[in-house]
mmCIF file of C-alpha atoms in Angstrom:
data_model
loop_
_atom_site.group_PDB
_atom_site.id
_atom_site.type_symbol
_atom_site.label_atom_id
_atom_site.label_comp_id
_atom_site.label_asym_id
_atom_site.label_seq_id
_atom_site.Cartn_x
_atom_site.Cartn_y
_atom_site.Cartn_z
ATOM 1 C CA MET A 30 0.933 10.336 -15.999
ATOM 2 C CA PRO A 31 4.146 8.151 -15.529
ATOM 3 C CA SER A 32 7.562 9.612 -16.443
ATOM 4 C CA ASN A 33 8.978 8.856 -19.812
ATOM 5 C CA LYS A 34 11.377 6.756 -18.177
ATOM 6 C CA THR A 35 10.982 2.807 -18.287
ATOM 7 C CA PHE A 36 12.962 0.211 -16.370
ATOM 8 C CA GLU A 37 13.999 -3.365 -17.517
ATOM 9 C CA PHE A 38 11.276 -5.330 -18.675
ATOM 10 C CA ILE A 39 11.157 -8.639 -16.704
ATOM 11 C CA GLU A 40 8.861 -11.466 -17.831
ATOM 12 C CA CYS A 41 6.065 -12.145 -14.705
ATOM 13 C CA ALA A 42 7.496 -15.892 -14.561
ATOM 14 C CA HIS A 43 10.769 -14.319 -13.565
ATOM 15 C CA CYS A 44 9.443 -11.219 -11.499
ATOM 16 C CA PRO A 45 10.889 -11.498 -8.006
ATOM 17 C CA ASN A 46 7.538 -10.645 -6.346
ATOM 18 C CA ARG A 47 5.705 -13.147 -8.139
ATOM 19 C CA GLU A 48 5.615 -15.639 -5.146
ATOM 20 C CA SER A 49 3.874 -12.960 -2.602
ATOM 21 C CA SER A 50 1.716 -11.593 -5.433
ATOM 22 C CA VAL A 51 -1.961 -12.970 -6.800
ATOM 23 C CA PHE A 52 0.076 -14.141 -9.487
ATOM 24 C CA CYS A 53 1.657 -16.938 -7.767
ATOM 25 C CA SER A 54 -0.412 -19.625 -8.610
ATOM 26 C CA MET A 55 -1.776 -18.890 -11.977
ATOM 27 C CA HIS A 56 -1.445 -21.298 -15.005
ATOM 28 C CA THR A 57 1.405 -20.767 -17.219
ATOM 29 C CA GLU A 58 -0.748 -19.767 -20.010
ATOM 30 C CA SER A 59 -2.338 -17.153 -18.345
ATOM 31 C CA LEU A 60 1.041 -15.844 -16.774
ATOM 32 C CA GLU A 61 2.155 -15.536 -20.247
ATOM 33 C CA GLN A 62 -0.868 -13.699 -21.579
ATOM 34 C CA VAL A 63 -0.462 -11.186 -18.770
ATOM 35 C CA SER A 64 3.466 -10.561 -19.632
ATOM 36 C CA ASP A 65 2.795 -10.379 -22.840
ATOM 37 C CA SER A 66 0.326 -7.604 -22.708
ATOM 38 C CA LYS A 67 1.928 -5.486 -19.973
ATOM 39 C CA SER A 68 3.298 -2.134 -20.009
ATOM 40 C CA CYS A 69 5.861 -0.838 -17.410
ATOM 41 C CA SER A 70 6.968 2.622 -16.465
ATOM 42 C CA VAL A 71 8.160 4.526 -13.225
ATOM 43 C CA PHE A 72 6.230 7.141 -11.355
ATOM 44 C CA ARG A 73 8.276 9.397 -9.426
ATOM 45 C CA LYS A 74 7.119 10.422 -5.865
ATOM 46 C CA GLY A 75 4.407 12.541 -5.996
ATOM 47 C CA GLN A 76 2.944 11.208 -9.242
ATOM 48 C CA ILE A 77 -0.609 9.957 -9.473
ATOM 49 C CA ILE A 78 -1.022 6.626 -10.837
ATOM 50 C CA PHE A 79 -4.810 6.894 -10.953
ATOM 51 C CA HIS A 80 -7.361 9.405 -9.672
ATOM 52 C CA GLU A 81 -10.209 9.043 -7.595
ATOM 53 C CA GLY A 82 -13.431 8.858 -9.820
ATOM 54 C CA SER A 83 -11.789 8.032 -12.973
ATOM 55 C CA ASN A 84 -12.929 4.897 -14.973
ATOM 56 C CA PRO A 85 -10.606 1.504 -14.455
ATOM 57 C CA TYR A 86 -8.728 0.470 -17.811
ATOM 58 C CA GLY A 87 -6.886 -2.164 -16.277
ATOM 59 C CA VAL A 88 -4.894 -3.174 -13.172
ATOM 60 C CA TYR A 89 -1.436 -1.975 -12.013
ATOM 61 C CA CYS A 90 1.073 -4.399 -10.097
ATOM 62 C CA ILE A 91 4.233 -2.381 -8.082
ATOM 63 C CA LYS A 92 7.206 -4.419 -9.306
ATOM 64 C CA HIS A 93 9.092 -1.795 -6.900
ATOM 65 C CA GLY A 94 8.147 0.998 -4.634
ATOM 66 C CA LYS A 95 5.719 2.406 -2.246
ATOM 67 C CA VAL A 96 2.166 3.548 -3.218
ATOM 68 C CA LYS A 97 -0.715 5.214 -0.852
ATOM 69 C CA LEU A 98 -4.190 5.064 -1.603
ATOM 70 C CA SER A 99 -6.289 8.001 -0.254
ATOM 71 C CA ILE A 100 -9.822 9.514 -0.416
ATOM 72 C CA VAL A 101 -10.882 13.050 -0.269
ATOM 73 C CA GLY A 102 -13.505 13.852 2.518
ATOM 74 C CA ASP A 103 -16.287 16.445 1.964
ATOM 75 C CA GLU A 104 -14.288 18.769 3.641
ATOM 76 C CA GLY A 105 -11.152 18.355 1.141
ATOM 77 C CA ARG A 106 -9.189 16.576 3.847
ATOM 78 C CA GLU A 107 -7.124 13.627 2.636
ATOM 79 C CA GLN A 108 -7.772 9.938 4.346
ATOM 80 C CA ILE A 109 -4.879 7.427 3.556
ATOM 81 C CA VAL A 110 -7.160 4.033 3.227
ATOM 82 C CA ARG A 111 -4.251 1.978 2.209
ATOM 83 C CA LEU A 112 -0.621 1.581 1.678
ATOM 84 C CA ALA A 113 1.109 -0.810 -0.858
ATOM 85 C CA GLY A 114 4.215 -2.147 -1.846
ATOM 86 C CA ASP A 115 6.063 -4.357 -3.895
ATOM 87 C CA GLY A 116 3.939 -7.376 -5.642
ATOM 88 C CA ASP A 117 0.767 -5.583 -4.725
ATOM 89 C CA LEU A 118 -1.869 -5.207 -7.021
ATOM 90 C CA LEU A 119 -3.777 -1.694 -7.588
ATOM 91 C CA GLY A 120 -7.136 -0.874 -8.928
ATOM 92 C CA TYR A 121 -8.839 -4.566 -9.279
ATOM 93 C CA ARG A 122 -11.762 -3.985 -7.204
ATOM 94 C CA SER A 123 -12.824 -1.346 -9.142
ATOM 95 C CA LEU A 124 -12.064 -3.038 -12.481
ATOM 96 C CA LEU A 125 -14.071 -6.296 -11.239
ATOM 97 C CA VAL A 126 -17.137 -4.425 -10.552
ATOM 98 C CA ALA A 127 -16.871 -1.862 -13.238
ATOM 99 C CA GLU A 128 -17.088 1.176 -10.951
ATOM 100 C CA ARG A 129 -14.888 4.234 -10.971
ATOM 101 C CA TYR A 130 -11.953 4.234 -8.941
ATOM 102 C CA ASN A 131 -12.892 5.253 -5.163
ATOM 103 C CA ALA A 132 -9.439 6.304 -4.168
ATOM 104 C CA THR A 133 -6.326 8.269 -5.664
ATOM 105 C CA ALA A 134 -2.735 6.053 -5.981
ATOM 106 C CA VAL A 135 0.082 8.298 -5.484
ATOM 107 C CA ALA A 136 3.578 7.087 -5.791
ATOM 108 C CA ILE A 137 5.263 7.959 -2.172
ATOM 109 C CA GLU A 138 8.709 7.076 -3.510
ATOM 110 C CA ASP A 139 9.974 6.592 -6.747
ATOM 111 C CA SER A 140 8.253 3.129 -7.957
ATOM 112 C CA GLN A 141 8.156 0.742 -11.031
ATOM 113 C CA VAL A 142 4.662 -0.123 -11.900
ATOM 114 C CA CYS A 143 3.426 -2.571 -14.401
ATOM 115 C CA PHE A 144 -0.045 -1.937 -15.841
ATOM 116 C CA VAL A 145 -1.953 -5.108 -17.606
ATOM 117 C CA PRO A 146 -5.211 -3.735 -19.743
ATOM 118 C CA ARG A 147 -8.607 -5.033 -18.400
ATOM 119 C CA ASP A 148 -9.367 -6.631 -22.134
ATOM 120 C CA VAL A 149 -6.460 -8.898 -20.937
ATOM 121 C CA PHE A 150 -6.822 -9.262 -17.437
ATOM 122 C CA LEU A 151 -10.993 -10.082 -17.267
ATOM 123 C CA PRO A 152 -10.849 -12.815 -19.602
ATOM 124 C CA ILE A 153 -7.981 -14.337 -17.429
ATOM 125 C CA VAL A 154 -10.256 -13.826 -14.238
ATOM 126 C CA LYS A 155 -12.727 -15.851 -15.502
ATOM 127 C CA GLN A 156 -10.899 -18.759 -17.068
ATOM 128 C CA ASP A 157 -8.006 -19.187 -14.383
ATOM 129 C CA ALA A 158 -9.681 -20.481 -11.179
ATOM 130 C CA ASN A 159 -6.312 -20.212 -9.539
ATOM 131 C CA LEU A 160 -6.447 -16.201 -10.015
ATOM 132 C CA SER A 161 -9.757 -15.762 -8.999
ATOM 133 C CA HIS A 162 -9.227 -17.767 -5.686
ATOM 134 C CA GLU A 163 -6.237 -15.515 -4.963
ATOM 135 C CA LEU A 164 -8.275 -12.311 -5.704
ATOM 136 C CA LEU A 165 -10.934 -13.620 -3.330
ATOM 137 C CA LYS A 166 -8.359 -14.214 -0.712
ATOM 138 C CA LEU A 167 -6.865 -10.652 -1.134
ATOM 139 C CA LEU A 168 -10.289 -9.007 -0.970
ATOM 140 C CA SER A 169 -11.300 -11.025 2.037
ATOM 141 C CA HIS A 170 -8.047 -10.051 3.646
ATOM 142 C CA GLN A 171 -8.524 -6.037 2.748
ATOM 143 C CA LEU A 172 -12.282 -6.367 4.203
ATOM 144 C CA LYS A 173 -11.145 -7.705 7.372
ATOM 145 C CA ASP A 174 -8.124 -4.972 7.870
ATOM 146 C CA ALA A 175 -11.008 -2.186 7.023
ATOM 147 C CA GLU A 176 -13.148 -3.786 9.686
ATOM 148 C CA VAL A 177 -10.397 -3.614 12.138
ATOM 149 C CA LYS A 178 -9.311 -0.218 11.238
ATOM 150 C CA LEU A 179 -12.938 1.109 11.632
ATOM 151 C CA THR A 180 -13.229 -0.589 15.034
ATOM 152 C CA HIS A 181 -10.066 0.830 16.093
ATOM 153 C CA LEU A 182 -11.133 4.327 15.076
ATOM 154 C CA ALA A 183 -14.358 4.192 17.202
ATOM 155 C CA GLN A 184 -12.978 2.540 20.153
ATOM 156 C CA LYS A 185 -9.014 3.469 20.306
ATOM 157 C CA SER A 186 -7.587 6.535 21.660
ATOM 158 C CA VAL A 187 -5.368 8.835 19.148
ATOM 159 C CA ARG A 188 -2.294 7.424 20.742
ATOM 160 C CA GLU A 189 -3.207 3.931 20.635
ATOM 161 C CA ARG A 190 -3.842 4.260 17.056
ATOM 162 C CA LEU A 191 -0.436 6.272 16.120
ATOM 163 C CA ALA A 192 1.569 3.208 18.124
ATOM 164 C CA GLU A 193 -0.395 0.863 16.201
ATOM 165 C CA THR A 194 0.362 2.819 12.772
ATOM 166 C CA LEU A 195 4.015 2.560 13.382
ATOM 167 C CA LEU A 196 3.963 -1.205 14.014
ATOM 168 C CA PHE A 197 1.905 -1.112 10.770
ATOM 169 C CA LEU A 198 4.482 0.620 9.012
ATOM 170 C CA LYS A 199 7.134 -1.873 10.170
ATOM 171 C CA GLU A 200 5.168 -4.882 9.018
ATOM 172 C CA THR A 201 4.368 -3.352 5.649
ATOM 173 C CA TYR A 202 7.808 -1.913 4.879
ATOM 174 C CA GLY A 203 10.230 -3.237 7.381
ATOM 175 C CA TYR A 204 13.476 -1.479 8.199
ATOM 176 C CA GLU A 205 15.912 0.180 6.013
ATOM 177 C CA PRO A 206 19.041 -2.054 5.390
ATOM 178 C CA ASP A 207 21.352 -2.586 8.385
ATOM 179 C CA SER A 208 19.103 -0.020 10.264
ATOM 180 C CA THR A 209 15.963 -0.013 12.701
ATOM 181 C CA TYR A 210 14.677 3.070 10.874
ATOM 182 C CA LEU A 211 11.174 2.400 9.038
ATOM 183 C CA ASP A 212 12.001 1.926 5.359
ATOM 184 C CA VAL A 213 9.378 4.825 4.612
ATOM 185 C CA ARG A 214 9.108 8.380 4.944
ATOM 186 C CA LEU A 215 6.056 10.036 5.380
ATOM 187 C CA SER A 216 5.270 13.607 6.457
ATOM 188 C CA ARG A 217 3.669 14.136 9.882
ATOM 189 C CA GLU A 218 0.269 15.268 7.874
ATOM 190 C CA GLU A 219 0.452 11.758 5.901
ATOM 191 C CA ILE A 220 0.966 10.125 9.281
ATOM 192 C CA ALA A 221 -1.915 12.010 10.510
ATOM 193 C CA ASN A 222 -4.027 11.132 7.675
ATOM 194 C CA LEU A 223 -3.313 7.320 8.252
ATOM 195 C CA VAL A 224 -3.992 7.344 11.928
ATOM 196 C CA GLY A 225 -7.142 9.714 11.162
ATOM 197 C CA THR A 226 -6.203 12.825 13.196
ATOM 198 C CA ALA A 227 -4.995 16.347 13.062
ATOM 199 C CA THR A 228 -1.393 16.772 12.057
ATOM 200 C CA GLU A 229 -0.763 18.750 15.393
ATOM 201 C CA THR A 230 -1.941 15.698 17.171
ATOM 202 C CA VAL A 231 0.610 13.306 15.469
ATOM 203 C CA ILE A 232 3.538 15.964 16.084
ATOM 204 C CA ARG A 233 2.797 16.016 19.624
ATOM 205 C CA LEU A 234 2.447 12.206 20.467
ATOM 206 C CA LEU A 235 5.550 11.406 18.307
ATOM 207 C CA ALA A 236 7.339 13.829 20.715
ATOM 208 C CA ASP A 237 5.868 12.025 23.703
ATOM 209 C CA PHE A 238 7.299 8.579 22.113
ATOM 210 C CA ASN A 239 10.663 10.185 21.513
ATOM 211 C CA LYS A 240 10.762 11.406 24.931
ATOM 212 C CA GLU A 241 9.750 7.922 26.206
ATOM 213 C CA ASN A 242 12.247 6.392 24.052
ATOM 214 C CA LEU A 243 10.180 4.397 21.952
ATOM 215 C CA VAL A 244 11.007 6.020 18.683
ATOM 216 C CA THR A 245 14.225 7.928 17.689
ATOM 217 C CA LEU A 246 12.879 10.990 15.002
ATOM 218 C CA ASP A 247 15.319 12.405 12.295
ATOM 219 C CA GLY A 248 13.134 14.576 10.091
ATOM 220 C CA LYS A 249 10.630 12.096 8.479
ATOM 221 C CA LYS A 250 12.935 9.073 9.495
ATOM 222 C CA ILE A 251 11.459 7.308 12.131
ATOM 223 C CA LYS A 252 13.394 4.571 14.139
ATOM 224 C CA ILE A 253 11.767 2.111 16.432
ATOM 225 C CA ASN A 254 13.427 1.569 19.719
ATOM 226 C CA SER A 255 11.270 -0.740 21.647
ATOM 227 C CA ILE A 256 8.410 -2.932 19.717
ATOM 228 C CA LYS A 257 7.254 -4.154 22.977
ATOM 229 C CA GLY A 258 6.657 -0.632 24.222
ATOM 230 C CA LEU A 259 4.821 0.470 21.272
ATOM 231 C CA SER A 260 2.708 -2.619 21.501
ATOM 232 C CA GLN A 261 1.742 -1.669 25.235
ATOM 233 C CA ALA A 262 1.299 1.811 23.852
ATOM 234 C CA ALA A 263 -1.096 0.407 21.159
ATOM 235 C CA ASN A 264 -2.898 -1.720 23.619
ATOM 236 C CA LEU A 265 -2.056 -4.827 21.713
ATOM 237 C CA VAL A 266 -2.824 -8.335 23.142
ATOM 238 C CA ASP A 267 -0.750 -11.258 21.847
#
């Protein structure tokens, strides 16, 4: 459950993330319906937004914060399948196909999240072609990302995947203000669950990257010293 604390209500039309979200081209009337029906809450770091296997009752939009979506495997090990941030929509795929959530969403820092009930969201999807088009684009992009990740899991070494994951974190969350430290703090286990390897392997490889001056480590903080060097380590071709 979210904390009892709420944050200042902002109409969707004035949300700073609107232009980067699926709501960017919605009709004015549709956007007003979403804005009037939504509820907003703060999820503290480590709090669960929704559970794998539970029924979807609406969609969640991140106003500010960072969230991981993960699946627990047969052996009880977590696999992070997606990271989300400001403006991202959560839970929409399960809602559209009327299936239970296939992943658990957890705040990895204190996050402000808006919730739109399904009884409002689904009719708008049917009547607003602009929103439907944006959802199709989002689904297509995420399907492509999943295919690329599957290919890399099969064909790339762990070192290459770790370097690519660090670059992915940079593209997803950027840097801290006035710094080249990544603006996200993940445990070594969480990084391993992103890469798809053992925590011990990530610890060793990060130490190697540190020795090679590709990164600087400061607890959970990671500073990228060489984008070019990490790109080469990831075997990325321009």
